[in-house]
Amino acid sequence: MGEPEWLDEHELETWEGFLAAGTILNRRIEQHLKDEAGLSHPQYEVLVRLERAPDGELRMTELAGAALTSKSGLSYQVTQLEKAGLVRRRSCDTDIRGVVATITDEGRAKLDSVASRYVTLVRELFLDGLTNRQFAGLADGVGALVERLRATADD
Amino acid sequence: MGEPEWLDEHELETWEGFLAAGTILNRRIEQHLKDEAGLSHPQYEVLVRLERAPDGELRMTELAGAALTSKSGLSYQVTQLEKAGLVRRRSCDTDIRGVVATITDEGRAKLDSVASRYVTLVRELFLDGLTNRQFAGLADGVGALVERLRATADD
DNA sequence: TCATGATGGTTCGAGTTTGAACAACCGGAG
DNA sequence: CTCCGGTTGTTCAAACTCGAACCATCATGA
């Protein structure tokens, strides 16, 4: 294994800050979603993915692949959303094993009702805290990161 | 509430990328910690904070305040770490209610055993994916974010 | 001194996540 | 057609998280 090149203070600080910021932002968003609409963050994610998909439909596996949770976690969340009437399950036409999740009109309405507040929150917590220069730099870095992480999604 | 200023594509992409990157990185780190040392990420966090503290000791509340989990969550984790012999509890000298958590020698040894691998991983997943310019930009942005989030920790 | 409100930590229950096990099914090679 | 490895989604037990309730204690002021 050998000695790696240790992290200098700035590197460590940035790394830990990055993680910490993600954690805090996640938590704040979650809090607001819960209070406003009774949605957990995973549930909100599911709805958003579905809304963006053609016909508001997506296979379970595709849904899970969207960086969310495990298959079992998705199963659970979709069940919750189904109980709430925001999503429906139907079996896939071309594959009997398959299940397609569909967002309902209530689901879309729920998303609409949260959207404005959500955007406001993202501005407050994230964008407003950054100068244009900082945002540009962060956007660039994040872009590179996401690309790299997606590329090495399986190792 | 009124209509907020909507997010343009670049803003949305950056925001979602930021969250997604955090989630993925967290998960990968967690995976490795679990495999290598049988530690969860929260547990690792606790050990790191304790190791950095003078005498390797910290009050429970201070520990929880370090952006980790809730008080109850911390209680649970410290109990787990105690069972594993990596941390000890003792009551506080100046406040009978208080509890001080202390990292044991085994705890320090455990951290040492993970450190090298951990650093390697951070380089692989995070630092190596960024050019110097990108890192600088991201570091700047993250710094501003963390500062802002800490400042508004209570609203 | 004695109330009174705030604080420190644990414990409890409900909800959630995860990986493993499972049953059903697909699709290609032979 | 028939295997057979790989896929799909659910279910299960175990672990984890959170907030609320709780008791004990502190600190302040009358």
Coordinates of C-alpha atoms (C1' of nucleotides) in Angstrom, one line a residue:
Chain A
M1 CA 0.0 0.0 0.0
G2 CA 2.9 2.4 0.8
E3 CA 2.7 5.9 2.1
P4 CA 0.4 8.1 0.0
E5 CA 1.1 11.7 -0.5
W6 CA -0.6 13.3 2.6
L7 CA -3.2 16.0 2.2
D8 CA -2.0 19.5 3.0
E9 CA -4.1 21.7 5.2
H10 CA -5.9 23.4 2.4
E11 CA -6.8 20.2 0.7
L12 CA -8.1 18.6 3.8
E13 CA -10.1 21.7 4.7
T14 CA -11.6 21.8 1.2
W15 CA -12.4 18.1 1.3
E16 CA -14.1 18.2 4.7
G17 CA -15.8 21.4 3.8
F18 CA -17.2 19.9 0.7
L19 CA -18.6 17.0 2.5
A20 CA -19.9 19.0 5.4
A21 CA -21.6 21.5 3.1
G22 CA -23.3 18.7 1.2
T23 CA -24.5 17.2 4.5
I24 CA -25.9 20.5 5.9
L25 CA -27.6 21.5 2.6
N26 CA -29.2 18.1 2.3
R27 CA -30.5 18.3 5.8
R28 CA -31.9 21.8 5.4
I29 CA -33.6 20.9 2.2
E30 CA -35.0 17.8 3.7
Q31 CA -36.4 19.7 6.6
H32 CA -38.2 22.1 4.4
L33 CA -39.6 19.5 2.1
K34 CA -40.9 17.6 5.0
D35 CA -42.5 20.6 6.6
E36 CA -44.0 22.0 3.4
A37 CA -45.1 18.9 1.6
G38 CA -44.6 15.9 3.8
L39 CA -42.0 14.7 1.4
S40 CA -38.6 13.1 2.2
H41 CA -35.7 14.0 0.0
P42 CA -35.6 10.6 -1.7
Q43 CA -39.3 10.9 -2.4
Y44 CA -38.8 14.3 -3.9
E45 CA -36.0 13.0 -6.1
V46 CA -38.2 10.2 -7.4
L47 CA -41.0 12.7 -8.3
V48 CA -38.6 15.0 -10.0
R49 CA -37.1 12.2 -12.1
L50 CA -40.5 11.0 -13.1
E51 CA -41.7 14.4 -14.0
R52 CA -38.8 15.0 -16.3
A53 CA -39.1 11.6 -18.0
P54 CA -41.3 11.3 -21.2
D55 CA -44.9 10.5 -20.2
G56 CA -43.8 10.8 -16.6
E57 CA -42.8 7.1 -16.6
L58 CA -39.7 5.3 -15.7
R59 CA -38.6 1.7 -15.1
M60 CA -37.8 1.0 -11.5
T61 CA -34.2 0.2 -12.3
E62 CA -33.7 3.4 -14.2
L63 CA -35.2 5.3 -11.3
A64 CA -32.8 3.6 -8.8
G65 CA -29.9 4.2 -11.1
A66 CA -30.5 7.9 -10.9
A67 CA -28.0 8.1 -8.0
L68 CA -30.7 7.6 -5.4
T69 CA -30.8 4.7 -3.2
S70 CA -30.6 0.9 -3.5
K71 CA -33.3 -1.1 -5.3
S72 CA -34.9 -2.0 -2.1
G73 CA -34.9 1.5 -0.9
L74 CA -36.6 2.6 -4.1
S75 CA -39.2 -0.1 -3.7
Y76 CA -40.0 1.2 -0.3
Q77 CA -40.2 4.8 -1.4
V78 CA -42.4 4.1 -4.4
T79 CA -44.7 2.2 -2.1
Q80 CA -44.9 5.3 0.1
L81 CA -45.6 7.6 -2.8
E82 CA -48.2 5.2 -4.1
K83 CA -50.0 5.3 -0.8
A84 CA -50.0 9.0 -1.0
G85 CA -51.4 8.9 -4.5
L86 CA -48.5 10.7 -6.1
V87 CA -47.2 7.8 -8.1
R88 CA -48.7 4.7 -9.7
R89 CA -47.2 1.3 -10.5
R90 CA -48.0 -0.6 -13.7
S91 CA -46.3 -3.6 -15.2
C92 CA -44.0 -3.1 -18.2
D93 CA -45.3 -4.0 -21.6
T94 CA -42.2 -5.6 -23.0
D95 CA -41.0 -7.3 -19.9
I96 CA -43.3 -9.0 -17.5
R97 CA -40.8 -8.7 -14.7
G98 CA -40.5 -5.0 -15.2
V99 CA -42.4 -2.4 -13.3
V100 CA -43.0 1.1 -14.5
A101 CA -43.6 4.0 -12.1
T102 CA -45.8 6.8 -13.3
I103 CA -46.2 10.2 -11.7
T104 CA -49.9 11.0 -11.2
D105 CA -51.5 14.4 -11.6
E106 CA -51.5 14.8 -7.9
G107 CA -47.8 14.1 -8.0
R108 CA -47.2 16.8 -10.5
A109 CA -49.4 19.2 -8.5
K110 CA -47.4 18.4 -5.4
L111 CA -44.2 19.2 -7.2
D112 CA -45.6 22.4 -8.4
S113 CA -46.6 23.4 -4.9
V114 CA -43.1 22.9 -3.7
A115 CA -41.2 24.3 -6.6
S116 CA -41.3 28.0 -5.7
R117 CA -40.3 27.4 -2.2
Y118 CA -37.6 25.0 -3.2
V119 CA -36.0 27.5 -5.6
T120 CA -36.1 30.2 -3.0
L121 CA -34.3 27.9 -0.6
V122 CA -31.6 26.9 -3.1
R123 CA -30.9 30.6 -3.7
E124 CA -30.8 31.4 0.0
L125 CA -28.6 28.5 1.0
F126 CA -26.5 28.0 -2.0
L127 CA -26.4 30.7 -4.7
D128 CA -26.7 33.8 -2.6
G129 CA -23.7 32.8 -0.6
L130 CA -21.4 32.9 -3.6
T131 CA -20.0 35.7 -5.7
N132 CA -20.2 35.3 -9.5
R133 CA -16.5 34.3 -9.5
Q134 CA -17.0 31.8 -6.8
F135 CA -20.0 30.3 -8.4
A136 CA -18.2 30.0 -11.7
G137 CA -15.3 28.3 -10.0
L138 CA -17.4 25.9 -8.0
A139 CA -19.6 25.1 -11.0
D140 CA -16.5 24.2 -13.0
G141 CA -15.1 22.1 -10.3
V142 CA -18.4 20.3 -9.6
G143 CA -18.8 19.7 -13.3
A144 CA -15.4 18.0 -13.5
L145 CA -16.2 16.0 -10.4
V146 CA -19.5 14.7 -11.6
E147 CA -18.1 13.7 -14.9
R148 CA -15.3 11.8 -13.3
L149 CA -17.6 10.1 -10.7
R150 CA -20.0 9.0 -13.4
A151 CA -17.2 7.6 -15.5
T152 CA -15.9 5.5 -12.6
A153 CA -19.3 4.5 -11.5
D154 CA -18.3 0.8 -11.5
D155 CA -15.0 -0.3 -10.0
Chain B
M1 CA -44.8 33.8 -1.4
G2 CA -44.7 35.1 -5.0
E3 CA -42.7 33.9 -7.9
P4 CA -39.0 33.6 -7.1
E5 CA -36.4 34.0 -9.8
W6 CA -36.2 30.6 -11.4
L7 CA -32.9 28.8 -11.7
D8 CA -31.3 28.7 -15.1
E9 CA -30.0 25.5 -16.5
H10 CA -26.4 26.1 -15.4
E11 CA -27.5 26.9 -11.8
L12 CA -29.7 23.9 -11.6
E13 CA -27.0 21.7 -13.0
T14 CA -24.5 22.9 -10.6
W15 CA -26.8 22.6 -7.6
E16 CA -27.8 19.1 -8.5
G17 CA -24.3 18.1 -9.3
F18 CA -23.1 19.5 -6.0
L19 CA -25.6 17.4 -4.1
A20 CA -25.1 14.3 -6.2
A21 CA -21.3 14.5 -5.9
G22 CA -21.6 14.8 -2.2
T23 CA -23.9 11.8 -2.0
I24 CA -21.7 9.6 -4.2
L25 CA -18.5 10.5 -2.5
N26 CA -20.0 9.9 0.9
R27 CA -21.2 6.5 -0.2
R28 CA -17.9 5.5 -1.7
I29 CA -16.0 6.6 1.4
E30 CA -18.4 4.8 3.6
Q31 CA -18.1 1.6 1.7
H32 CA -14.3 1.6 2.0
L33 CA -14.4 2.4 5.7
K34 CA -16.8 -0.4 6.3
D35 CA -14.7 -2.9 4.3
E36 CA -11.3 -1.8 5.6
A37 CA -12.1 -1.2 9.3
G38 CA -15.7 -2.0 10.0
L39 CA -16.4 1.6 10.7
S40 CA -19.4 3.6 9.6
H41 CA -18.8 7.1 8.4
P42 CA -20.4 8.7 11.5
Q43 CA -18.2 6.5 13.6
Y44 CA -15.1 7.6 11.7
E45 CA -16.1 11.2 12.2
V46 CA -16.4 10.8 15.9
L47 CA -12.9 9.2 16.1
V48 CA -11.4 11.9 14.0
R49 CA -12.8 14.7 16.1
L50 CA -11.7 13.0 19.3
E51 CA -8.2 12.4 18.0
R52 CA -7.8 16.1 17.1
A53 CA -9.1 17.3 20.5
P54 CA -6.6 17.9 23.3
D55 CA -6.1 14.7 25.3
G56 CA -8.4 13.0 22.9
E57 CA -11.4 14.1 24.9
L58 CA -14.6 15.9 24.1
R59 CA -18.0 16.5 25.7
M60 CA -20.9 14.7 24.1
T61 CA -22.5 18.0 23.1
E62 CA -19.4 19.3 21.5
L63 CA -19.1 16.1 19.6
A64 CA -22.6 16.3 18.4
G65 CA -22.2 19.9 17.5
A66 CA -19.5 19.0 15.0
A67 CA -22.1 18.8 12.2
L68 CA -22.6 15.1 12.7
T69 CA -25.9 13.7 13.9
S70 CA -28.4 14.4 16.5
K71 CA -27.7 13.9 20.2
S72 CA -29.5 10.6 20.2
G73 CA -27.6 9.5 17.1
L74 CA -24.3 10.4 18.8
S75 CA -25.3 8.5 21.9
Y76 CA -25.9 5.4 19.8
Q77 CA -22.6 5.7 17.9
V78 CA -20.5 6.3 21.0
T79 CA -22.1 3.2 22.5
Q80 CA -21.1 1.2 19.4
L81 CA -17.6 2.6 19.5
E82 CA -17.4 1.8 23.2
K83 CA -18.4 -1.8 22.6
A84 CA -15.6 -2.0 20.0
G85 CA -13.2 -0.6 22.5
L86 CA -12.3 2.4 20.4
V87 CA -13.8 5.0 22.8
R88 CA -14.4 5.3 26.5
R89 CA -17.0 7.3 28.4
R90 CA -16.3 9.0 31.7
S91 CA -18.3 11.5 33.6
C92 CA -17.3 15.1 33.4
D93 CA -15.4 16.6 36.4
T94 CA -17.2 20.0 36.5
D95 CA -20.7 18.9 35.6
I96 CA -22.2 15.6 36.9
R97 CA -24.7 15.5 34.0
G98 CA -21.9 15.8 31.5
V99 CA -20.2 12.9 29.8
V100 CA -16.8 13.0 28.2
A101 CA -15.8 10.7 25.4
T102 CA -12.2 9.7 25.2
I103 CA -10.5 7.9 22.3
T104 CA -8.6 4.9 23.4
D105 CA -5.2 3.7 22.1
E106 CA -7.0 1.1 20.1
G107 CA -9.1 3.9 18.6
R108 CA -6.0 5.8 17.6
A109 CA -4.5 2.6 16.2
K110 CA -7.7 2.1 14.2
L111 CA -7.5 5.5 12.7
D112 CA -3.9 5.1 11.8
S113 CA -4.7 1.9 10.1
V114 CA -7.3 3.6 7.9
A115 CA -5.5 6.9 7.3
S116 CA -3.3 5.9 4.4
R117 CA -6.1 4.2 2.5
Y118 CA -8.4 7.1 3.2
V119 CA -6.0 9.7 1.8
T120 CA -5.5 7.6 -1.3
L121 CA -9.2 7.4 -1.8
V122 CA -9.7 11.1 -1.3
R123 CA -7.1 11.7 -4.0
E124 CA -8.6 9.2 -6.3
L125 CA -12.2 10.3 -6.0
F126 CA -11.8 14.0 -5.4
L127 CA -8.4 15.7 -5.9
D128 CA -7.1 13.8 -8.9
G129 CA -10.3 14.7 -10.9
L130 CA -9.6 18.4 -10.7
T131 CA -7.1 20.7 -12.3
N132 CA -5.3 23.2 -10.1
R133 CA -7.6 25.9 -11.4
Q134 CA -10.7 23.8 -10.7
F135 CA -9.5 22.9 -7.3
A136 CA -8.8 26.5 -6.4
G137 CA -12.2 27.6 -7.7
L138 CA -14.0 24.9 -5.9
A139 CA -12.0 25.4 -2.7
D140 CA -12.9 29.1 -2.8
G141 CA -16.6 28.4 -3.3
V142 CA -16.7 25.7 -0.7
G143 CA -15.0 28.0 1.8
A144 CA -17.6 30.7 1.2
L145 CA -20.4 28.2 1.5
V146 CA -19.2 26.7 4.7
E147 CA -18.8 30.1 6.3
R148 CA -22.3 31.1 5.3
L149 CA -23.9 27.9 6.5
R150 CA -22.1 28.1 9.8
A151 CA -23.2 31.6 10.2
T152 CA -26.9 30.8 9.6
A153 CA -26.8 27.6 11.6
D154 CA -29.8 28.6 13.6
D155 CA -32.8 30.1 11.9
Chain C
dT1 C1' -32.5 28.9 50.9
dC2 C1' -35.7 27.5 47.4
dA3 C1' -38.2 27.9 43.1
dT4 C1' -37.8 28.0 38.1
dG5 C1' -36.3 27.6 33.6
dA6 C1' -32.7 25.9 30.8
dT7 C1' -29.3 22.2 29.7
dG8 C1' -26.9 17.3 29.2
dG9 C1' -27.5 12.8 27.9
dT10 C1' -30.1 8.7 27.5
dT11 C1' -34.0 6.1 26.0
dC12 C1' -38.0 5.0 23.5
dG13 C1' -40.8 4.3 19.2
dA14 C1' -41.6 5.0 14.6
dG15 C1' -39.7 5.4 10.2
dT16 C1' -36.1 4.4 7.0
dT17 C1' -31.9 2.2 4.7
dT18 C1' -29.3 -1.6 3.4
dG19 C1' -27.6 -6.0 1.5
dA20 C1' -28.9 -10.7 1.1
dA21 C1' -32.1 -14.0 -0.2
dC22 C1' -35.7 -15.0 -3.2
dA23 C1' -38.9 -16.1 -7.1
dA24 C1' -39.9 -15.0 -11.6
dC25 C1' -38.4 -14.1 -15.9
dC26 C1' -35.4 -12.8 -20.1
dG27 C1' -32.4 -14.0 -23.9
dG28 C1' -28.8 -16.2 -26.1
dA29 C1' -25.9 -20.6 -27.1
dG30 C1' -26.1 -25.0 -28.3
Chain D
dC1 C1' -36.6 -26.4 -27.6
dT2 C1' -33.9 -26.3 -23.5
dC3 C1' -30.4 -24.9 -20.6
dC4 C1' -28.3 -21.5 -17.9
dG5 C1' -26.3 -17.3 -16.5
dG6 C1' -27.9 -12.7 -15.7
dT7 C1' -31.7 -9.4 -14.7
dT8 C1' -36.0 -7.5 -12.3
dG9 C1' -38.3 -6.2 -8.5
dT10 C1' -39.9 -7.5 -3.8
dT11 C1' -39.3 -9.0 0.9
dC12 C1' -36.9 -9.9 5.1
dA13 C1' -34.0 -9.0 9.2
dA14 C1' -30.7 -6.1 11.1
dA15 C1' -28.9 -1.8 11.6
dC16 C1' -29.3 3.1 11.8
dT17 C1' -31.6 7.8 12.3
dC18 C1' -34.5 11.2 14.2
dG19 C1' -37.4 13.8 17.4
dA20 C1' -40.0 13.5 21.6
dA21 C1' -40.2 12.3 26.2
dC22 C1' -37.6 11.9 30.2
dC23 C1' -34.8 12.5 34.5
dA24 C1' -31.2 14.6 36.6
dT25 C1' -28.6 18.5 37.2
dC26 C1' -27.1 23.3 36.6
dA27 C1' -27.6 28.3 37.2
dT28 C1' -30.1 32.2 38.0
dG29 C1' -32.8 35.3 40.8
dA30 C1' -35.8 36.3 44.6

